[in-house]
Amino acid sequence: MPRRAMITGITGQDGSYLAELLLANGYEVIGMVRRSSTVNFERIAHIQDQLTLVPGDILDEVSMIQVLREHRPQEVYNLAAQSFVQTSWSQPVLTGEVTAMGVTRILDAIRLTDPEIRFYQASSSEMFGKVQETPQLESTPFYPRSPYGVAKVYGHWITVNYRESYHMHASSGILFNHESPRRGLEFLPRKVSHGVARIKLGLDKELRLGNLDAKRDWGYAGDYVRAMWAMLQQDEPQDYVVATGETHSVRELCEVAFDRAGLEMADHVVIDEQFLRPAEVDLLVGDATKAREKIGWETEMSFEGLVQMMVDADIDLLASQTR
Ligand code: NAP
Ligand code: G4F
């Protein structure tokens, strides 16, 4: 019998890469999708015929109990979230309901239907926020700087709590920023790669950004989903930092992107206050030694390679749309 996994957030960036990985590993993949008035399956359209998509919402525990009862997965990956940090200030309650309480709902649905299910929680380096040590590792204290970061801290600790209270195989991946051509357009790296492509093709002249000095540890989403899967194959559930160990500023990322397109960043980037945040996370850089040693995880994509790939992909995409 093939193993069966359920993914919440399968229509998102990570959900699409994880679904590909699980299918390649011979899994039957159940994707929980929330109702919307228009279908948004672009990221999974190429594998949709191999997936079982079922309706459900992280805001509704009963819907998840029904999905779990009907499909009986052995593994559940909880990727669903309101994941855009900036929006978490304008929608703090929704962010808490989805990104924090949603984790309790899915954990509880698992506890009630089949506590043997192995569970992955998508925790975030945003939990480190105003960092208490550098680099950040599993033992670094959290100091979140946004309603999103606060919600992720809740999601992280409720995962630990269900592991300790009910002996569930629940693991949390503390993932640092990871990107790809499938990233949402509002996140900085994709905003830059898409903006650069638009300028290159003469569709725009400027790119409006916020804080160019913030530093992030940026990796490739395709590499990071391998770590999610590996965590659930371990005998013991644990928490792991997943990061490249390198940090770069927003400015450096822009320079690589503009350079790739043969453009001068200074000619096009405009600072726009609307993209500054009420509180910023100035520096993130992770230490993934534990993931390397215990689950054999390695990142394969370089920072420059990632940014260049995203710029190339957006130029190809826009060129095909304007042809
Ligand atoms: P994403 O592209 O924004 O995808 C989020 C997914 O959550 C989408 O499929 C979305 O569905 C779904 N969702 C939102 N609200 C929902 C609800 N009420 N019920 C069910 N599903 C809902 O995010 P991502 O980049 O793939 O990230 C995946 C997870 O990892 C998130 O939890 C994120 O917070 C976390 N994370 C991401 C990073 C990163 O750098 N990418 C780093 C650390 C942690 P729709 O398509 O219908 O909107
Ligand atoms: O790409 P970002 O929006 O990602 P952020 O806030 O680091 O969060 C992402 O990574 C987290 C992991 O650490 C995830 F948990 C979370 O779900 C999300 O995937 O912004 C990156 C940096 C920030 O410092 C921001 O202030 O870029 C800076 N920035 C500067 N100008 C901008 C802009 N960010 C955005 N989105 N748009 C700008 O115009």
Coordinates of C-alpha atoms and ligand atoms in Angstrom, one line a residue:
M1 CA 0.0 0.0 0.0
P2 CA 1.4 3.5 -0.8
R3 CA 1.8 5.8 2.2
R4 CA -0.8 8.6 2.4
A5 CA -0.1 12.2 3.4
M6 CA -2.3 15.2 3.8
I7 CA -1.1 18.7 3.1
T8 CA -2.9 21.8 4.3
G9 CA -1.8 24.8 2.3
I10 CA -1.2 22.7 -0.8
T11 CA -2.0 25.6 -3.1
G12 CA 0.9 27.7 -1.7
Q13 CA 4.5 27.8 -2.7
D14 CA 5.7 25.1 -0.3
G15 CA 2.6 22.9 -0.7
S16 CA 3.3 22.6 -4.4
Y17 CA 6.9 21.5 -4.0
L18 CA 6.1 19.2 -1.1
A19 CA 3.3 17.5 -3.1
E20 CA 5.8 16.9 -6.0
L21 CA 8.3 15.4 -3.6
L22 CA 5.7 13.1 -1.9
L23 CA 4.4 11.9 -5.3
A24 CA 8.0 11.2 -6.4
N25 CA 8.4 9.2 -3.2
G26 CA 5.3 7.1 -4.1
Y27 CA 2.8 8.7 -1.7
E28 CA -0.9 9.2 -2.2
V29 CA -1.3 12.9 -1.6
I30 CA -4.4 14.5 -0.2
G31 CA -4.6 18.3 -0.5
M32 CA -6.9 20.2 1.7
V33 CA -8.2 23.3 -0.1
R34 CA -10.4 26.1 1.2
R35 CA -13.4 27.2 -0.7
S36 CA -13.0 30.3 -2.9
S37 CA -15.1 31.8 -5.6
T38 CA -12.4 31.3 -8.2
V39 CA -10.0 28.3 -8.4
N40 CA -6.4 29.1 -7.5
F41 CA -4.6 25.9 -8.4
E42 CA -1.9 27.4 -10.6
R43 CA 1.0 26.1 -8.6
I44 CA -0.4 22.5 -8.6
A45 CA -2.1 22.5 -12.1
H46 CA 0.8 20.4 -13.5
I47 CA 0.2 17.6 -10.9
Q48 CA -3.5 18.0 -10.2
D49 CA -4.5 14.8 -11.8
Q50 CA -2.2 12.9 -9.4
L51 CA -3.7 14.6 -6.3
T52 CA -6.8 14.1 -4.3
L53 CA -8.1 17.6 -3.4
V54 CA -10.6 17.8 -0.7
P55 CA -12.5 20.8 0.8
G56 CA -11.6 22.0 4.3
D57 CA -10.5 25.0 6.2
I58 CA -8.0 25.5 9.0
L59 CA -10.6 27.7 10.7
D60 CA -13.0 24.8 10.9
E61 CA -12.0 21.8 13.0
V62 CA -15.0 19.7 11.9
S63 CA -14.0 20.0 8.3
M64 CA -10.6 18.6 9.1
I65 CA -11.9 15.8 11.3
Q66 CA -14.1 14.7 8.3
V67 CA -11.1 14.8 5.9
L68 CA -8.9 12.8 8.3
R69 CA -11.7 10.2 9.0
E70 CA -12.4 9.7 5.3
H71 CA -8.8 9.7 4.0
R72 CA -6.8 8.2 6.9
P73 CA -3.4 9.8 6.1
Q74 CA -0.3 8.6 8.0
E75 CA 1.4 12.0 7.8
V76 CA -0.1 15.5 8.0
Y77 CA 1.9 18.6 6.9
N78 CA 0.4 21.8 8.2
L79 CA 1.5 24.5 5.8
A80 CA -1.7 26.6 5.9
A81 CA -1.2 30.1 7.2
Q82 CA -1.7 33.8 6.7
S83 CA 1.9 34.0 5.8
F84 CA 2.6 37.6 4.7
V85 CA 4.2 39.5 7.6
Q86 CA 3.1 43.0 6.5
T87 CA -0.6 41.9 6.4
S88 CA -0.4 40.6 9.9
W89 CA -0.4 44.2 11.2
S90 CA -3.6 45.1 9.3
Q91 CA -5.3 41.7 10.0
P92 CA -3.9 40.7 13.4
V93 CA -6.9 38.8 14.5
L94 CA -7.3 36.8 11.3
T95 CA -3.6 36.0 11.4
G96 CA -4.0 34.7 14.9
E97 CA -7.0 32.6 14.0
V98 CA -5.4 31.0 11.0
T99 CA -1.7 30.9 11.9
A100 CA -1.9 30.3 15.6
M101 CA -5.3 28.7 16.5
G102 CA -5.4 26.8 13.3
V103 CA -2.5 24.7 14.6
T104 CA -4.5 23.7 17.7
R105 CA -7.5 22.8 15.5
I106 CA -5.5 20.5 13.2
L107 CA -3.6 19.0 16.2
D108 CA -6.9 18.4 18.0
A109 CA -8.5 16.9 14.9
I110 CA -5.6 14.5 14.7
R111 CA -5.8 13.6 18.4
L112 CA -9.5 12.8 18.1
T113 CA -9.3 10.8 14.9
D114 CA -5.9 9.0 14.9
P115 CA -3.1 10.2 17.3
E116 CA -0.6 7.9 15.5
I117 CA -0.6 10.3 12.6
R118 CA 2.8 12.0 12.2
F119 CA 2.5 15.8 12.1
Y120 CA 4.7 18.6 10.7
Q121 CA 4.2 22.2 11.7
A122 CA 5.6 25.0 9.5
S123 CA 7.3 27.1 12.1
S124 CA 9.3 30.2 11.1
S125 CA 12.5 32.1 11.7
E126 CA 10.2 35.1 12.2
M127 CA 9.8 33.7 15.8
F128 CA 13.4 34.9 16.5
G129 CA 12.5 38.4 15.5
K130 CA 14.7 40.8 17.5
V131 CA 17.4 38.1 17.7
Q132 CA 18.8 37.2 21.0
E133 CA 21.9 35.5 19.5
T134 CA 23.5 35.0 16.1
P135 CA 23.3 32.6 14.4
Q136 CA 19.9 31.4 15.5
L137 CA 19.5 27.7 16.4
E138 CA 16.8 25.5 18.1
S139 CA 17.7 26.7 21.6
T140 CA 17.7 30.5 20.7
P141 CA 14.9 32.3 22.7
F142 CA 12.1 33.7 20.6
Y143 CA 11.3 37.5 20.4
P144 CA 8.7 37.9 17.7
R145 CA 8.3 41.4 16.1
S146 CA 5.0 41.0 14.2
P147 CA 1.5 39.6 14.8
Y148 CA 2.6 36.9 12.4
G149 CA 5.7 36.1 14.4
V150 CA 3.6 36.0 17.6
A151 CA 1.1 33.6 16.0
K152 CA 3.9 31.3 14.8
V153 CA 5.4 31.2 18.4
Y154 CA 1.9 30.0 19.6
G155 CA 1.8 27.4 16.8
H156 CA 5.3 26.2 17.7
W157 CA 4.6 25.8 21.4
I158 CA 1.2 24.1 20.9
T159 CA 3.0 21.6 18.7
V160 CA 5.5 20.9 21.4
N161 CA 2.7 20.7 23.9
Y162 CA 0.7 18.1 22.0
R163 CA 3.9 16.1 21.6
E164 CA 4.5 16.2 25.3
S165 CA 0.9 15.9 26.5
Y166 CA -0.4 13.2 24.1
H167 CA 2.9 11.6 22.9
M168 CA 2.1 12.5 19.4
H169 CA 4.8 12.3 16.7
A170 CA 4.6 16.1 16.1
S171 CA 7.7 18.0 14.8
S172 CA 8.3 21.6 14.0
G173 CA 10.5 22.9 11.3
I174 CA 11.9 26.3 12.1
L175 CA 12.4 27.4 8.5
F176 CA 14.3 30.5 7.4
N177 CA 13.1 32.4 4.3
H178 CA 12.9 30.2 1.2
E179 CA 11.9 31.3 -2.3
S180 CA 11.3 30.2 -5.8
P181 CA 9.6 31.3 -9.0
R182 CA 6.4 30.1 -7.4
R183 CA 6.7 32.6 -4.5
G184 CA 3.8 35.0 -4.0
L185 CA 4.3 38.3 -5.7
E186 CA 4.2 40.4 -2.5
F187 CA 7.2 38.8 -0.9
L188 CA 10.5 40.7 -1.3
P189 CA 12.5 38.3 -3.6
R190 CA 9.7 37.6 -6.0
K191 CA 8.6 41.3 -6.0
V192 CA 12.2 42.1 -7.0
S193 CA 12.6 39.3 -9.6
H194 CA 9.2 40.2 -11.1
G195 CA 9.8 43.9 -11.0
V196 CA 13.2 43.5 -12.6
A197 CA 11.7 41.4 -15.4
R198 CA 9.0 44.1 -16.0
I199 CA 11.6 46.8 -16.2
K200 CA 13.8 44.6 -18.5
L201 CA 10.8 44.1 -20.9
G202 CA 9.9 47.8 -20.8
L203 CA 6.7 47.3 -18.9
D204 CA 7.8 49.4 -16.0
K205 CA 10.5 52.0 -15.0
E206 CA 10.7 51.7 -11.3
L207 CA 10.5 49.3 -8.4
R208 CA 9.2 50.7 -5.1
L209 CA 10.6 49.0 -2.0
G210 CA 10.9 49.5 1.8
N211 CA 13.9 48.7 4.1
L212 CA 16.9 47.8 2.0
D213 CA 19.1 47.1 5.0
A214 CA 17.2 44.1 6.5
K215 CA 19.2 40.9 6.2
R216 CA 17.8 37.4 5.6
D217 CA 19.0 33.9 5.3
W218 CA 17.4 33.0 1.9
G219 CA 17.2 29.5 0.5
Y220 CA 15.4 27.6 -2.2
A221 CA 11.9 26.2 -1.4
G222 CA 12.6 23.0 -3.4
D223 CA 15.5 22.2 -1.0
Y224 CA 13.5 23.0 2.1
V225 CA 10.6 20.6 1.6
R226 CA 13.1 17.7 1.7
A227 CA 13.7 18.7 5.3
M228 CA 10.0 18.6 6.1
W229 CA 9.6 15.1 4.8
A230 CA 12.8 13.9 6.5
M231 CA 11.6 15.1 9.9
L232 CA 8.6 12.8 9.7
Q233 CA 10.7 9.8 8.9
Q234 CA 12.6 9.9 12.2
D235 CA 11.8 7.6 15.1
E236 CA 11.5 10.6 17.5
P237 CA 9.7 13.8 16.8
Q238 CA 11.8 16.9 17.3
D239 CA 12.3 20.5 16.2
Y240 CA 14.9 21.6 13.6
V241 CA 16.2 24.8 12.3
V242 CA 16.4 24.7 8.4
A243 CA 18.6 27.5 6.9
T244 CA 21.6 28.1 4.6
G245 CA 23.8 29.7 7.3
E246 CA 24.4 32.7 5.0
T247 CA 22.8 36.1 5.3
H248 CA 22.4 38.9 2.7
S249 CA 20.7 42.3 2.7
V250 CA 17.7 43.3 0.6
R251 CA 20.1 45.6 -1.2
E252 CA 22.5 42.8 -2.1
L253 CA 19.5 40.7 -3.4
C254 CA 18.4 43.6 -5.5
E255 CA 22.0 44.1 -6.9
V256 CA 22.2 40.4 -8.0
A257 CA 18.8 40.6 -9.6
F258 CA 19.3 43.9 -11.5
D259 CA 22.8 42.7 -12.5
R260 CA 21.3 39.5 -14.0
A261 CA 19.1 41.5 -16.3
G262 CA 21.9 43.9 -17.2
L263 CA 20.3 46.8 -15.4
E264 CA 21.5 49.3 -12.8
M265 CA 19.7 49.1 -9.5
A266 CA 20.3 52.8 -8.7
D267 CA 18.4 53.8 -11.9
H268 CA 15.2 52.0 -10.8
V269 CA 14.7 51.4 -7.1
V270 CA 12.6 54.0 -5.2
I271 CA 12.2 53.9 -1.5
D272 CA 8.5 54.0 -0.6
E273 CA 7.4 54.4 3.1
Q274 CA 4.3 52.3 2.6
F275 CA 6.6 49.2 2.5
L276 CA 8.3 50.0 5.8
R277 CA 7.1 47.9 8.8
P278 CA 6.0 49.1 12.2
A279 CA 8.7 46.8 13.7
E280 CA 11.4 45.2 11.6
V281 CA 13.4 42.0 11.9
D282 CA 16.8 43.4 11.1
L283 CA 18.9 40.2 10.8
L284 CA 18.3 36.5 10.4
V285 CA 20.9 33.8 9.9
G286 CA 20.3 30.2 10.9
D287 CA 22.5 27.4 12.1
A288 CA 21.2 24.1 10.6
T289 CA 23.8 21.9 12.2
K290 CA 21.2 19.7 13.9
A291 CA 19.3 19.2 10.6
R292 CA 22.5 18.3 8.8
E293 CA 23.7 15.8 11.5
K294 CA 20.3 14.2 12.4
I295 CA 18.3 14.1 9.2
G296 CA 21.1 14.5 6.7
W297 CA 19.7 17.7 5.2
E298 CA 21.8 19.9 3.0
T299 CA 20.9 22.9 0.9
E300 CA 21.9 22.6 -2.8
M301 CA 21.1 26.1 -4.2
S302 CA 23.4 29.1 -3.8
F303 CA 22.0 32.6 -3.0
E304 CA 23.1 34.0 -6.4
G305 CA 21.8 30.9 -8.2
L306 CA 18.4 31.3 -6.5
V307 CA 18.0 35.0 -7.4
Q308 CA 19.2 34.5 -10.9
M309 CA 16.9 31.6 -11.5
M310 CA 13.9 33.7 -10.2
V311 CA 14.8 36.6 -12.5
D312 CA 15.2 34.3 -15.5
A313 CA 11.9 32.6 -14.8
D314 CA 10.0 35.9 -14.5
I315 CA 11.5 37.3 -17.7
D316 CA 10.4 34.1 -19.5
L317 CA 7.0 34.2 -17.9
L318 CA 6.3 37.8 -18.8
A319 CA 7.8 37.5 -22.3
S320 CA 5.4 34.5 -22.9
Q321 CA 2.5 36.6 -21.6
T322 CA 3.2 39.6 -23.7
R323 CA 3.9 37.7 -26.9
Ligands
NAP1 P1 1.9 30.6 1.0 O1 2.4 30.5 -0.4 O2 1.4 31.9 1.5 O3 0.7 29.5 1.2 C1 -0.1 29.5 2.3 C2 -1.2 28.4 2.1 O4 -2.1 28.5 3.2 C3 -2.0 28.6 0.8 O5 -2.2 27.3 0.2 C4 -3.3 29.1 1.4 O6 -4.4 28.8 0.6 C5 -3.4 28.4 2.7 N1 -4.4 28.9 3.6 C6 -4.5 30.2 4.1 N2 -5.5 30.3 4.9 C7 -6.1 29.1 5.0 C8 -7.3 28.6 5.6 N3 -8.0 29.4 6.4 N4 -7.6 27.3 5.5 C9 -6.8 26.5 4.7 N5 -5.7 26.9 4.0 C10 -5.4 28.2 4.2 O7 3.0 30.2 2.1 P2 4.4 29.3 1.8 O8 5.5 30.2 1.5 O9 4.1 28.1 1.0 O10 4.6 28.8 3.3 C11 4.1 27.6 3.8 C12 4.1 27.6 5.3 O11 5.4 27.8 5.8 C13 3.3 28.8 6.0 O12 2.7 28.3 7.2 C14 4.3 29.8 6.3 O13 3.9 30.7 7.3 C15 5.5 28.9 6.7 N6 6.8 29.5 6.5 C16 7.2 29.9 5.2 C17 8.5 30.4 5.0 C18 8.9 30.9 3.7 O14 10.0 31.5 3.6 N7 8.2 30.6 2.6 C19 9.4 30.4 6.1 C20 9.0 29.9 7.3 C21 7.7 29.4 7.5 P3 -5.0 29.8 -0.6 O15 -4.1 29.5 -1.8 O16 -6.4 29.5 -0.7 O17 -4.7 31.2 -0.1
G4F2 O1 10.0 38.8 1.7 P1 9.5 39.4 3.0 O2 8.1 39.9 2.9 O3 9.6 38.2 4.0 P2 9.6 38.1 5.6 O4 8.9 39.3 6.3 O5 11.1 37.9 6.0 O6 8.8 36.8 5.9 C1 8.9 35.7 5.1 O7 9.9 34.8 5.8 C2 9.5 34.3 7.0 C3 10.6 33.4 7.5 O8 11.6 34.3 8.2 C4 8.2 33.5 6.9 F1 7.8 33.0 8.1 C5 7.1 34.4 6.4 O9 5.9 33.7 6.2 C6 7.5 35.0 5.0 O10 7.6 33.9 4.1 O11 10.4 40.5 3.5 C7 11.8 40.3 3.6 C8 12.5 41.6 4.1 C9 11.8 42.3 5.2 O12 12.8 42.8 6.1 C10 11.1 43.5 4.6 O13 11.0 44.7 5.5 O14 12.4 42.5 3.0 C11 12.1 43.8 3.5 N1 11.5 44.6 2.4 C12 11.9 45.8 1.9 N2 11.1 46.2 0.9 C13 10.3 44.3 1.8 C14 10.1 45.4 0.8 N3 9.5 43.3 1.9 C15 8.4 43.2 1.1 N4 7.5 42.2 1.2 N5 8.1 44.3 0.2 C16 8.9 45.3 0.0 O15 8.7 46.2 -0.8

